[in-house]
Coordinates of C-alpha atoms in Angstrom, one line a residue:
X1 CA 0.0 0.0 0.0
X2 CA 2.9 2.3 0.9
X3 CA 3.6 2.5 -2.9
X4 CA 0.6 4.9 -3.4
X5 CA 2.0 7.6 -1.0
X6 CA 3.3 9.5 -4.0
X7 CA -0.7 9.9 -4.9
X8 CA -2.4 10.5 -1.9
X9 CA 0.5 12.7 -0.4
X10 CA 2.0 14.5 -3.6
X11 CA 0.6 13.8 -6.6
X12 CA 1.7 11.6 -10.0
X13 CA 0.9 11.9 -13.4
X14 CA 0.2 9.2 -16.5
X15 CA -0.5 9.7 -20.2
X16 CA -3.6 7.3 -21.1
X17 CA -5.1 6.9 -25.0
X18 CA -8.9 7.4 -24.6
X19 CA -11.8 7.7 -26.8
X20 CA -12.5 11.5 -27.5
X21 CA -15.8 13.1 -28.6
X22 CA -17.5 16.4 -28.7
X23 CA -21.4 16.5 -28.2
X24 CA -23.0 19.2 -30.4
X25 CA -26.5 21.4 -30.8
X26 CA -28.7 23.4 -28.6
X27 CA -30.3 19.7 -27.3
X28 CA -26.8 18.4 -26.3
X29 CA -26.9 18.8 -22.8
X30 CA -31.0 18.0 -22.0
X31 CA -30.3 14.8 -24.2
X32 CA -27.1 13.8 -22.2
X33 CA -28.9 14.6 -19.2
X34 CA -31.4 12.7 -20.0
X35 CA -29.3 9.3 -21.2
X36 CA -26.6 9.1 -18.2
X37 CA -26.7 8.2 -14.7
X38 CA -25.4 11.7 -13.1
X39 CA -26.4 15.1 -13.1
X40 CA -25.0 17.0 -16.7
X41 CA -27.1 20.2 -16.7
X42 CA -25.1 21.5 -13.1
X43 CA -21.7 20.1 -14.0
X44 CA -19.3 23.6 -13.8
X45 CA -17.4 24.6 -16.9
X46 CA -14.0 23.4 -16.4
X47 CA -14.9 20.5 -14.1
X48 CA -15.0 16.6 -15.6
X49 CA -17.3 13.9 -13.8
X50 CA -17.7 10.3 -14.5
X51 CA -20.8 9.2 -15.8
X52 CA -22.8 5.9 -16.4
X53 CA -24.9 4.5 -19.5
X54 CA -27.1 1.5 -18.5
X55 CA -29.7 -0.5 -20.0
X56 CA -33.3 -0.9 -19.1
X57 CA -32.7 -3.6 -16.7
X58 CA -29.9 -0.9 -14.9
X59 CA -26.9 -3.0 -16.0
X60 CA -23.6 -1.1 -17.2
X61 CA -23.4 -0.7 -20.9
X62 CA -20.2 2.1 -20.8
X63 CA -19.2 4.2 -18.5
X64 CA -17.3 7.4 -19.4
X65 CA -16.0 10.8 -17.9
X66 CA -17.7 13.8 -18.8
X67 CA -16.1 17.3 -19.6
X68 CA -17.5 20.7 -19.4
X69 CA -15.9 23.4 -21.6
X70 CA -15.7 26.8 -22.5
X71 CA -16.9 25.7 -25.7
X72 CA -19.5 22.8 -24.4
X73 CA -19.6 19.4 -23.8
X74 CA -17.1 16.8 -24.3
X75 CA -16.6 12.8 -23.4
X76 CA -13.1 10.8 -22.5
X77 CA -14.1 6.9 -22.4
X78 CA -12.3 3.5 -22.6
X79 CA -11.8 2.8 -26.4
X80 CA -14.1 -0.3 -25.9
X81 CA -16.8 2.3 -24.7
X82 CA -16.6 4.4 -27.4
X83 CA -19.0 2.2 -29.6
X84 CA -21.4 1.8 -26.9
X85 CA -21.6 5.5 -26.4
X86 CA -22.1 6.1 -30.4
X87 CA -24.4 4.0 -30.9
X88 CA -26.8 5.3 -27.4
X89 CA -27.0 9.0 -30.0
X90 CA -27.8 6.7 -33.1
X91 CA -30.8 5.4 -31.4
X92 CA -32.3 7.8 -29.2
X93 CA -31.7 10.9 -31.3
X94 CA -34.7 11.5 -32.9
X95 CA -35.9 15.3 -32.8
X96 CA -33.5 16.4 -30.6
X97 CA -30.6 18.8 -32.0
X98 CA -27.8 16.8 -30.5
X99 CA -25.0 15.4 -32.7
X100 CA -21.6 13.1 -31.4
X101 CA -18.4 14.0 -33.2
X102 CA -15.8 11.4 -33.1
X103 CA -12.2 12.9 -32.4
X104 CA -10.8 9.9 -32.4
X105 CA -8.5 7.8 -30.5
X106 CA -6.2 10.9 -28.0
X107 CA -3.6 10.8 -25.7
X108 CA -4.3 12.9 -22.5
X109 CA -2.2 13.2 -19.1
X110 CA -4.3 12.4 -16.5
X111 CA -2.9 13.2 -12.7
X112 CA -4.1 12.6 -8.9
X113 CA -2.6 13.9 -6.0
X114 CA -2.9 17.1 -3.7
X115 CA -0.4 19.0 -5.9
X116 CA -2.4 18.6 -8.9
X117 CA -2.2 22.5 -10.6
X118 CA -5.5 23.4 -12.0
X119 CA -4.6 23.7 -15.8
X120 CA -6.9 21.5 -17.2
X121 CA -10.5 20.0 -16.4
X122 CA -10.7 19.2 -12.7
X123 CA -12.9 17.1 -10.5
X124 CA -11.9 13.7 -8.5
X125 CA -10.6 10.1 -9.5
X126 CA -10.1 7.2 -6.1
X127 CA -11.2 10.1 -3.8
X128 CA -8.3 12.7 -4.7
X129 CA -8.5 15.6 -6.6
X130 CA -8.1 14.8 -10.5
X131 CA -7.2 16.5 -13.8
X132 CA -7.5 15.8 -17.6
X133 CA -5.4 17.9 -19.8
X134 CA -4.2 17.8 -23.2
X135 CA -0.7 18.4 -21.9
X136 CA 1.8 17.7 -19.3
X137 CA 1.7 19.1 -15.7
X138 CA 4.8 20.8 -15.1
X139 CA 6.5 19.7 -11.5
X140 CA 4.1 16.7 -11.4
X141 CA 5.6 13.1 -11.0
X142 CA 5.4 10.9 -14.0
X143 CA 4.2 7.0 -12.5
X144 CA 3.4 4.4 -13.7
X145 CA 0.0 3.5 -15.5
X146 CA 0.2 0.1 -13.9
X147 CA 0.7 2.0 -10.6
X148 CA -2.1 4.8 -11.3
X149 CA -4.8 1.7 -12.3
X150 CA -4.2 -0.1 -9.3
X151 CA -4.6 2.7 -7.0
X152 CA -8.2 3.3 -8.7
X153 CA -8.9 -0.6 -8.4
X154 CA -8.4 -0.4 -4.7
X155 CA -11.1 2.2 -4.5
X156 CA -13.1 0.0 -6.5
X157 CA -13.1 2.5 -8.9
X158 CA -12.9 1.8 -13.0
X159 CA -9.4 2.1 -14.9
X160 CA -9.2 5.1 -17.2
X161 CA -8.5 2.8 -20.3
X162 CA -10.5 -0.7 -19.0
X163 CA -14.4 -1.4 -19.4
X164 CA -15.4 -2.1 -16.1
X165 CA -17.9 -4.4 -14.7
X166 CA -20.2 -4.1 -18.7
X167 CA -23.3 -5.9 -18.0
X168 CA -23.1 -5.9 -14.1
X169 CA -26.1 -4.2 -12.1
X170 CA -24.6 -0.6 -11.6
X171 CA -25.9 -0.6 -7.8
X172 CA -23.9 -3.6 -6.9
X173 CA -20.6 -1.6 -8.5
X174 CA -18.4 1.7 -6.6
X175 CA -20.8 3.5 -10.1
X176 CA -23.4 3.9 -8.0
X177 CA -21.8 6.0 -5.4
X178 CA -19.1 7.9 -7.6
X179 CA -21.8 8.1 -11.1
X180 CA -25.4 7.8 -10.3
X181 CA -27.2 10.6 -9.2
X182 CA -30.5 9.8 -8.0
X183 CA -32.2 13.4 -7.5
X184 CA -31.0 14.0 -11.1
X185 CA -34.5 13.0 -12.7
X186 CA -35.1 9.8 -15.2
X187 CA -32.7 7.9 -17.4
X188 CA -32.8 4.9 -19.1
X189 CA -33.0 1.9 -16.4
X190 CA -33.5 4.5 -13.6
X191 CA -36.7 3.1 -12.4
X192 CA -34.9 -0.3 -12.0
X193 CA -31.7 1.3 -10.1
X194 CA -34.8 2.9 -8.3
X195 CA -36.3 0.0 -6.9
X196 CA -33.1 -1.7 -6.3
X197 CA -31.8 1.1 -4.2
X198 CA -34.2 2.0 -1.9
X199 CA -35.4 -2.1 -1.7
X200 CA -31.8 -3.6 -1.6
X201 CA -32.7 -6.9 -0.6
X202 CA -30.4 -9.8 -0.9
X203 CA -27.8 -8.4 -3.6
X204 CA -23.8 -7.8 -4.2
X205 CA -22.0 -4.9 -2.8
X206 CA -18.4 -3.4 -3.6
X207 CA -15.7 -3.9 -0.3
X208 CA -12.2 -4.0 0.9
X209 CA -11.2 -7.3 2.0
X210 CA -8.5 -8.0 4.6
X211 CA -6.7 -11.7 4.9
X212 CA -5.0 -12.8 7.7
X213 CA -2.8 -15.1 6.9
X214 CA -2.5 -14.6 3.3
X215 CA -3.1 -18.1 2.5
X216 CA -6.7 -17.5 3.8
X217 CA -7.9 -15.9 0.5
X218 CA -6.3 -17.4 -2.9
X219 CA -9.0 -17.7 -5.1
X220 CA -11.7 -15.3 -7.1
X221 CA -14.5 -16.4 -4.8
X222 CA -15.2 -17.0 -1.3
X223 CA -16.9 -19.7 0.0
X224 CA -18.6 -19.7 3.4
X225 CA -20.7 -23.2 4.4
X226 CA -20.9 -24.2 0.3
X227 CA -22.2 -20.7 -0.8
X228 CA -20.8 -18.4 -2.7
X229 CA -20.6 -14.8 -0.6
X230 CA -17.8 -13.0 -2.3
X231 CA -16.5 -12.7 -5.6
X232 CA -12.5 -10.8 -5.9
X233 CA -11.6 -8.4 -8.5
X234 CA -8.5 -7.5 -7.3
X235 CA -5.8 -8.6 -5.0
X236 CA -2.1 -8.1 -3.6
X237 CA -0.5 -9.1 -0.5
X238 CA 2.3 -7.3 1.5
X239 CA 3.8 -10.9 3.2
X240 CA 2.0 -10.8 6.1
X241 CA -1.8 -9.9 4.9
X242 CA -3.9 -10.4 1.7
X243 CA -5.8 -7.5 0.8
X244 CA -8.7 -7.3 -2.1
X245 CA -11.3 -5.4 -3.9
X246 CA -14.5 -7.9 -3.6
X247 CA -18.5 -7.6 -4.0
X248 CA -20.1 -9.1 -0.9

């Protein structure tokens, strides 16, 4: 864990390729509004957020993070996102002026810490202030992705180039908390994440799980009595404990 200092104590740096797109016409942002899981219309210029799409049934199609510009709207999202998102315009556009531009595959420096400088769009990634910016941070530490990802994965948050958790209820996912905004009004599969939310029932949750020894937890599930209670997304041990990223 000590290995994340330079994040949570200074601040690093990483250059990421992401899917880049502009949304365009007087209907961009109701439409967006509309489509995701958080709240577009009040996002400040300047600021990014990550946002949800999910189907009917409130499973994850693509997740993606949103910027606000000077000039508009505009979306950073895992390559394998990027069709997802196109086609969500292709289909639901229908009398709405709102139009997707593809920019393309981009490389963008994203960086974490408390010494991130405010030069680009600004907002928060694992629980630490974030930025996205076209260009690199002067005086910031340059880590390693491998480093940056795993830091988000402990969070239970999604890498900046990985799908994460497609076809997966959103509430059982670290989405729900960091994505879904459920004053925001309707979206597609709201009324599902709805009912879910408020009448949880028996169902999967994101946690940190802690192994002592580390032989105690090996394997991508956990059994307890013959049943299934936990399935592992991530783990590492320091020699003396095993820790993990789990839904319970």
């Amino acid at each position: 864990m000590n290995a994340f200092d330079v994040l949570r104590f200074n601040g690093g740096q990483v250059q990421i390729k992401l899917q880049h797109f502009k949304v365009l016409g007087s209907d961009a942002k109701s439409f967006l509004h509309g489509q995701s899981t958080a709240d577009v219309e009040h996002l400040p210029v300047g600021q990014f957020h990550i946002q949800a799409l999910v189907d009917r049934t409130g499973n994850i199609e693509a997740h993606f993070y949103l910027l606000n510009t000077s000039t508009g709207l505009e979306i950073l999202s895992p390559i394998a996102c990027g069709e997802v998102i196109s086609s969500r315009f292709e289909k639901f556009v229908v009398s709405e002026e709102a139009e997707l531009k593809n920019l393309g595959e981009q490389n963008w420096w994203v960086a974490l810490g408390p010494q991130v400088p405010h030069q680009g769009f600004t907002g928060l990634l694992g629980g630490e202030a974030a930025l996205f910016s076209m260009t690199k941070c002067e005086a910031v530490e340059v880590v390693s992705p491998k480093l940056f990802n795993e830091f988000l994965m402990w969070q239970g948050e999604p890498t900046l180039d990985q799908a994460y958790h497609i076809g997966e209820l959103i509430n059982q996912t670290r989405l729900f908390e960091t994505a879904v905004d459920m004053a925001k009004g309707c979206f597609p599969g709201q009324e599902t994440v709805a009912k879910v939310h408020h009448n949880r029932g028996a169902a999967w949750a994101p946690v940190l799980l802690k192994a002592s020894p580390i032989d105690r937890l090996v394997s991508t599930e956990v059994i307890l009595d013959g049943k299934k209670v936990a399935k592992v997304f991530f783990q590492e041990n320091d020699g003396l404990e095993r820790w993990c990223t789990a839904e319970v």
